[in-house]
Amino acid sequence: MVESIGEMKMKRYFMIREFAKLRNVHINSLLYYEKLGLLKPAYINPETNYRYYEAEQLPILDTIIMCIRLGIPLKEIKQYIDKEGKLNYQELLDYGHELATKKMEEIQTNLFLIERSLNLVKDNQEETVKGGVYSRVLEERHIIISEFFDTPGDVYVVEAATKKLYENAQEYGFVPLLPAGIILHYIDETIIKYCIFIEVISKEKNHPQIITLPKGEYSCVKVDIDASSKLVPEVNKHWRWEKGMTVVVQNMYSKKYNFGSKPSEFQKIQIEL
């Protein structure tokens, strides 16, 4: 039996369900891409309104899927289609490459944060069995600090200063790390000031806003404190203040978080701020 011209023509096309199956997308998705003007059927039967696609259109579908995975709004793709309906493939790929690179950097940063937290949980778990003052080696940390205040323990001041530090970190292009901490700094026999700090990740280690807490062996003690705790008297229980002495107060990570208690660690260091 001789095939009609229409039958021969139809062999060049995929029916919409077949085309959708090639990339495991829903038929409604193809209809939506058509509505946006991104992927129009190669042929629409005027009698049945059935839609058909060509194999040559698969790269366009692949590009749309890529954009969805990268988080590019589909409506943005339209700006890469010229007046003749041609897709500026190279420009779109360049844009996709830029977004993928940023996402990769974000993933690497998140992996670092997770690994850091896991290491802190492991390290702190070992330290919790110790009582009184003990020594341990802490890695180098890069921090930014608030202005100095006279009275440690003011919850409002702490929260406001912490919020400002996070805003500053983002302004400088740093990645802020949780949680914030407090630094007590000895000025003289009558003055001990404090400031809020957050640890940050930065490509610029010599940035003027960054203070480096050096790697080294720190004298430490585990304490349980809350918003009403008097930090200076707590420190006085363990050390005698001396010139250049600074105490870093930082929350300790544990395998399980207890909302009713905040175990912290005092870390004594000699540093000029």
CSV table of C-alpha atoms in Angstrom, one decimal:
chain,number,residue,atom,x,y,z
A,1,MET,CA,0.0,0.0,0.0
A,2,VAL,CA,1.4,3.4,-1.0
A,3,GLU,CA,1.7,5.8,1.8
A,4,SER,CA,0.2,9.2,1.4
A,5,ILE,CA,2.3,12.4,1.5
A,6,GLY,CA,0.8,13.2,4.9
A,7,GLU,CA,1.7,9.8,6.3
A,8,MET,CA,5.3,10.1,5.0
A,9,LYS,CA,5.5,13.6,6.5
A,10,MET,CA,4.2,12.4,9.9
A,11,LYS,CA,7.1,9.9,10.2
A,12,ARG,CA,9.5,12.9,10.6
A,13,TYR,CA,7.8,13.9,13.8
A,14,PHE,CA,7.4,12.8,17.4
A,15,MET,CA,4.0,13.0,18.9
A,16,ILE,CA,3.9,15.3,21.9
A,17,ARG,CA,3.8,12.4,24.4
A,18,GLU,CA,6.7,10.7,22.6
A,19,PHE,CA,8.7,13.9,22.6
A,20,ALA,CA,8.0,14.5,26.3
A,21,LYS,CA,9.1,10.9,27.1
A,22,LEU,CA,12.5,11.4,25.5
A,23,ARG,CA,13.4,13.8,28.4
A,24,ASN,CA,11.0,12.5,31.0
A,25,VAL,CA,9.0,15.8,31.1
A,26,HIS,CA,5.2,16.2,31.4
A,27,ILE,CA,3.1,17.0,28.4
A,28,ASN,CA,1.8,20.1,30.2
A,29,SER,CA,5.4,21.3,30.5
A,30,LEU,CA,5.8,21.3,26.7
A,31,LEU,CA,2.5,23.1,26.4
A,32,TYR,CA,3.8,25.7,28.9
A,33,TYR,CA,7.0,26.1,27.0
A,34,GLU,CA,5.0,26.7,23.8
A,35,LYS,CA,2.9,29.3,25.6
A,36,LEU,CA,6.0,31.2,26.6
A,37,GLY,CA,7.3,31.0,23.0
A,38,LEU,CA,10.3,28.9,24.0
A,39,LEU,CA,9.6,25.7,22.2
A,40,LYS,CA,6.9,25.7,19.6
A,41,PRO,CA,5.8,22.5,17.9
A,42,ALA,CA,7.4,21.8,14.5
A,43,TYR,CA,4.0,21.0,13.2
A,44,ILE,CA,0.4,21.3,14.4
A,45,ASN,CA,-2.2,19.4,12.6
A,46,PRO,CA,-4.9,22.0,11.6
A,47,GLU,CA,-7.7,19.4,11.8
A,48,THR,CA,-6.9,17.7,15.1
A,49,ASN,CA,-4.7,20.4,16.7
A,50,TYR,CA,-2.3,17.6,17.6
A,51,ARG,CA,1.3,18.8,18.2
A,52,TYR,CA,4.4,17.2,16.7
A,53,TYR,CA,8.1,17.8,17.3
A,54,GLU,CA,11.3,17.1,15.5
A,55,ALA,CA,14.5,15.5,16.9
A,56,GLU,CA,16.4,18.7,16.0
A,57,GLN,CA,14.3,20.4,18.8
A,58,LEU,CA,15.8,18.3,21.6
A,59,PRO,CA,18.7,20.7,22.2
A,60,ILE,CA,16.2,23.4,22.9
A,61,LEU,CA,14.4,21.2,25.3
A,62,ASP,CA,17.7,20.3,27.0
A,63,THR,CA,18.5,24.0,27.3
A,64,ILE,CA,15.2,24.7,29.0
A,65,ILE,CA,15.7,21.8,31.4
A,66,MET,CA,19.2,23.1,32.2
A,67,CYS,CA,17.8,26.6,32.9
A,68,ILE,CA,15.3,25.1,35.3
A,69,ARG,CA,18.0,23.2,37.1
A,70,LEU,CA,20.1,26.4,37.4
A,71,GLY,CA,17.1,28.3,38.7
A,72,ILE,CA,16.8,30.6,35.7
A,73,PRO,CA,13.2,31.8,35.4
A,74,LEU,CA,11.9,30.6,32.1
A,75,LYS,CA,10.6,34.0,31.2
A,76,GLU,CA,14.2,35.2,31.3
A,77,ILE,CA,15.1,32.8,28.5
A,78,LYS,CA,12.9,34.9,26.1
A,79,GLN,CA,15.4,37.7,26.2
A,80,TYR,CA,17.9,35.3,24.5
A,81,ILE,CA,15.5,34.7,21.5
A,82,ASP,CA,15.9,37.2,18.7
A,83,LYS,CA,13.2,38.7,16.5
A,84,GLU,CA,13.5,35.8,14.0
A,85,GLY,CA,12.8,33.3,16.8
A,86,LYS,CA,16.4,32.0,17.0
A,87,LEU,CA,17.9,31.2,20.3
A,88,ASN,CA,21.2,32.9,21.1
A,89,TYR,CA,22.6,29.7,22.5
A,90,GLN,CA,26.1,30.9,23.4
A,91,GLU,CA,24.9,33.9,25.4
A,92,LEU,CA,22.5,31.7,27.3
A,93,LEU,CA,25.2,29.1,28.0
A,94,ASP,CA,27.6,31.9,29.2
A,95,TYR,CA,24.8,33.0,31.6
A,96,GLY,CA,24.2,29.5,32.7
A,97,HIS,CA,28.0,29.0,33.3
A,98,GLU,CA,28.0,32.0,35.5
A,99,LEU,CA,25.1,30.8,37.6
A,100,ALA,CA,26.5,27.3,37.8
A,101,THR,CA,29.8,28.6,39.1
A,102,LYS,CA,28.1,30.7,41.8
A,103,LYS,CA,26.0,27.7,42.8
A,104,MET,CA,29.1,25.6,43.0
A,105,GLU,CA,30.8,28.2,45.3
A,106,GLU,CA,27.7,28.2,47.5
A,107,ILE,CA,27.7,24.4,47.7
A,108,GLN,CA,31.4,24.4,48.6
A,109,THR,CA,30.8,27.0,51.3
A,110,ASN,CA,27.9,25.0,52.7
A,111,LEU,CA,30.1,21.9,52.7
A,112,PHE,CA,32.7,23.8,54.6
A,113,LEU,CA,30.2,25.0,57.2
A,114,ILE,CA,28.8,21.5,57.7
A,115,GLU,CA,32.3,20.0,58.1
A,116,ARG,CA,33.3,22.8,60.5
A,117,SER,CA,30.2,22.2,62.6
A,118,LEU,CA,30.8,18.4,62.6
A,119,ASN,CA,34.4,19.0,63.7
A,120,LEU,CA,33.3,21.3,66.5
A,121,VAL,CA,30.8,18.7,67.7
A,122,LYS,CA,33.5,16.1,67.8
A,123,ASP,CA,36.1,18.4,69.4
A,124,ASN,CA,33.7,19.7,72.0
A,125,GLN,CA,32.4,16.3,72.8
A,126,GLU,CA,35.9,15.3,73.8
A,127,GLU,CA,36.3,18.5,76.0
A,128,THR,CA,33.0,18.1,77.9
A,129,VAL,CA,34.5,15.3,80.0
A,130,LYS,CA,37.1,17.7,81.3
A,131,GLY,CA,36.6,19.7,84.4
A,132,GLY,CA,38.2,23.0,85.5
A,133,VAL,CA,40.8,24.7,83.3
A,134,TYR,CA,42.2,22.7,80.4
A,135,SER,CA,44.4,23.3,77.3
A,136,ARG,CA,43.6,22.6,73.7
A,137,VAL,CA,44.7,23.6,70.3
A,138,LEU,CA,42.3,25.9,68.3
A,139,GLU,CA,42.7,26.5,64.6
A,140,GLU,CA,43.2,30.0,63.2
A,141,ARG,CA,40.0,32.0,63.1
A,142,HIS,CA,39.1,35.2,61.2
A,143,ILE,CA,36.6,37.4,62.9
A,144,ILE,CA,35.0,40.9,62.7
A,145,ILE,CA,34.0,42.7,65.9
A,146,SER,CA,31.5,45.3,67.0
A,147,GLU,CA,32.5,48.4,68.9
A,148,PHE,CA,33.5,48.0,72.5
A,149,PHE,CA,31.0,48.2,75.3
A,150,ASP,CA,31.3,48.6,79.1
A,151,THR,CA,28.7,46.2,80.4
A,152,PRO,CA,28.7,42.6,79.2
A,153,GLY,CA,25.4,40.8,79.3
A,154,ASP,CA,22.9,43.3,77.9
A,155,VAL,CA,20.7,41.2,75.7
A,156,TYR,CA,19.4,44.1,73.6
A,157,VAL,CA,22.9,45.4,73.0
A,158,VAL,CA,24.1,41.8,72.0
A,159,GLU,CA,21.3,41.2,69.6
A,160,ALA,CA,21.6,44.6,68.0
A,161,ALA,CA,25.3,44.3,67.6
A,162,THR,CA,25.1,40.8,66.2
A,163,LYS,CA,22.5,41.9,63.6
A,164,LYS,CA,24.8,44.8,62.6
A,165,LEU,CA,27.8,42.5,62.3
A,166,TYR,CA,25.9,40.1,59.9
A,167,GLU,CA,24.9,43.1,57.8
A,168,ASN,CA,28.5,44.3,57.7
A,169,ALA,CA,29.8,40.8,56.8
A,170,GLN,CA,27.5,40.7,53.8
A,171,GLU,CA,28.4,44.2,52.8
A,172,TYR,CA,32.1,43.3,52.9
A,173,GLY,CA,31.5,40.1,50.9
A,174,PHE,CA,32.2,37.8,53.8
A,175,VAL,CA,30.4,34.5,54.7
A,176,PRO,CA,29.3,34.9,58.4
A,177,LEU,CA,29.5,31.8,60.5
A,178,LEU,CA,27.2,30.9,63.4
A,179,PRO,CA,27.0,31.5,66.2
A,180,ALA,CA,28.2,34.9,67.4
A,181,GLY,CA,30.4,35.2,70.4
A,182,ILE,CA,31.7,37.7,73.0
A,183,ILE,CA,35.2,38.9,73.6
A,184,LEU,CA,36.2,40.4,77.0
A,185,HIS,CA,39.4,42.5,76.8
A,186,TYR,CA,41.5,43.8,79.7
A,187,ILE,CA,42.3,47.5,79.4
A,188,ASP,CA,43.6,48.1,82.9
A,189,GLU,CA,42.8,47.2,86.6
A,190,THR,CA,39.6,49.2,86.5
A,191,ILE,CA,38.3,48.7,82.9
A,192,ILE,CA,37.4,45.4,81.1
A,193,LYS,CA,35.5,46.1,77.9
A,194,TYR,CA,33.7,43.7,75.7
A,195,CYS,CA,32.6,43.4,72.1
A,196,ILE,CA,30.5,41.0,70.0
A,197,PHE,CA,32.2,39.0,67.2
A,198,ILE,CA,31.3,36.7,64.4
A,199,GLU,CA,33.7,34.4,62.6
A,200,VAL,CA,33.8,34.9,58.8
A,201,ILE,CA,35.1,33.2,55.7
A,202,SER,CA,36.8,35.7,53.4
A,203,LYS,CA,39.1,35.5,50.4
A,204,GLU,CA,40.8,38.6,51.7
A,205,LYS,CA,42.6,37.5,54.8
A,206,ASN,CA,44.2,41.0,55.1
A,207,HIS,CA,40.9,42.9,54.9
A,208,PRO,CA,41.1,45.9,57.3
A,209,GLN,CA,38.0,44.7,59.1
A,210,ILE,CA,39.3,41.3,59.8
A,211,ILE,CA,41.0,40.3,63.1
A,212,THR,CA,42.8,37.0,63.2
A,213,LEU,CA,42.7,34.8,66.3
A,214,PRO,CA,45.9,32.8,65.8
A,215,LYS,CA,46.2,29.0,65.8
A,216,GLY,CA,47.6,27.8,69.1
A,217,GLU,CA,47.2,26.3,72.5
A,218,TYR,CA,44.5,28.0,74.5
A,219,SER,CA,43.7,27.8,78.2
A,220,CYS,CA,40.0,27.0,78.3
A,221,VAL,CA,37.2,26.3,80.6
A,222,LYS,CA,33.6,25.0,80.0
A,223,VAL,CA,30.8,27.1,81.6
A,224,ASP,CA,27.0,27.2,81.5
A,225,ILE,CA,25.9,30.8,81.0
A,226,ASP,CA,22.7,32.6,80.0
A,227,ALA,CA,21.5,36.1,79.3
A,228,SER,CA,21.7,37.0,83.0
A,229,SER,CA,25.2,35.6,83.6
A,230,LYS,CA,27.9,38.0,84.8
A,231,LEU,CA,30.8,37.2,82.6
A,232,VAL,CA,33.6,39.0,84.4
A,233,PRO,CA,32.9,37.4,87.7
A,234,GLU,CA,32.8,34.0,85.9
A,235,VAL,CA,36.2,34.6,84.4
A,236,ASN,CA,37.6,35.7,87.8
A,237,LYS,CA,36.8,32.2,89.1
A,238,HIS,CA,39.4,30.7,86.8
A,239,TRP,CA,42.0,33.3,85.9
A,240,ARG,CA,43.6,36.5,87.1
A,241,TRP,CA,43.3,39.4,84.7
A,242,GLU,CA,46.6,40.8,83.3
A,243,LYS,CA,47.7,43.2,80.6
A,244,GLY,CA,46.9,42.0,77.1
A,245,MET,CA,44.6,39.3,78.3
A,246,THR,CA,41.5,38.6,76.2
A,247,VAL,CA,38.9,36.0,76.8
A,248,VAL,CA,36.8,34.6,73.9
A,249,VAL,CA,33.4,33.4,74.9
A,250,GLN,CA,31.9,31.0,72.4
A,251,ASN,CA,29.1,28.5,72.4
A,252,MET,CA,30.0,24.8,72.4
A,253,TYR,CA,28.4,22.5,69.8
A,254,SER,CA,27.0,19.2,70.9
A,255,LYS,CA,25.4,16.2,69.3
A,256,LYS,CA,22.0,17.3,70.6
A,257,TYR,CA,20.9,20.9,71.0
A,258,ASN,CA,19.3,21.8,74.3
A,259,PHE,CA,17.2,24.9,74.0
A,260,GLY,CA,17.2,25.3,77.8
A,261,SER,CA,20.9,25.4,78.2
A,262,LYS,CA,23.9,27.1,76.4
A,263,PRO,CA,27.1,25.4,77.3
A,264,SER,CA,29.9,27.8,76.4
A,265,GLU,CA,33.7,27.9,76.5
A,266,PHE,CA,36.0,30.6,77.8
A,267,GLN,CA,39.2,30.7,75.7
A,268,LYS,CA,42.1,32.8,77.1
A,269,ILE,CA,44.5,34.4,74.7
A,270,GLN,CA,47.0,37.3,74.7
A,271,ILE,CA,46.1,39.6,71.8
A,272,GLU,CA,46.0,43.3,71.1
A,273,LEU,CA,42.6,44.5,69.8
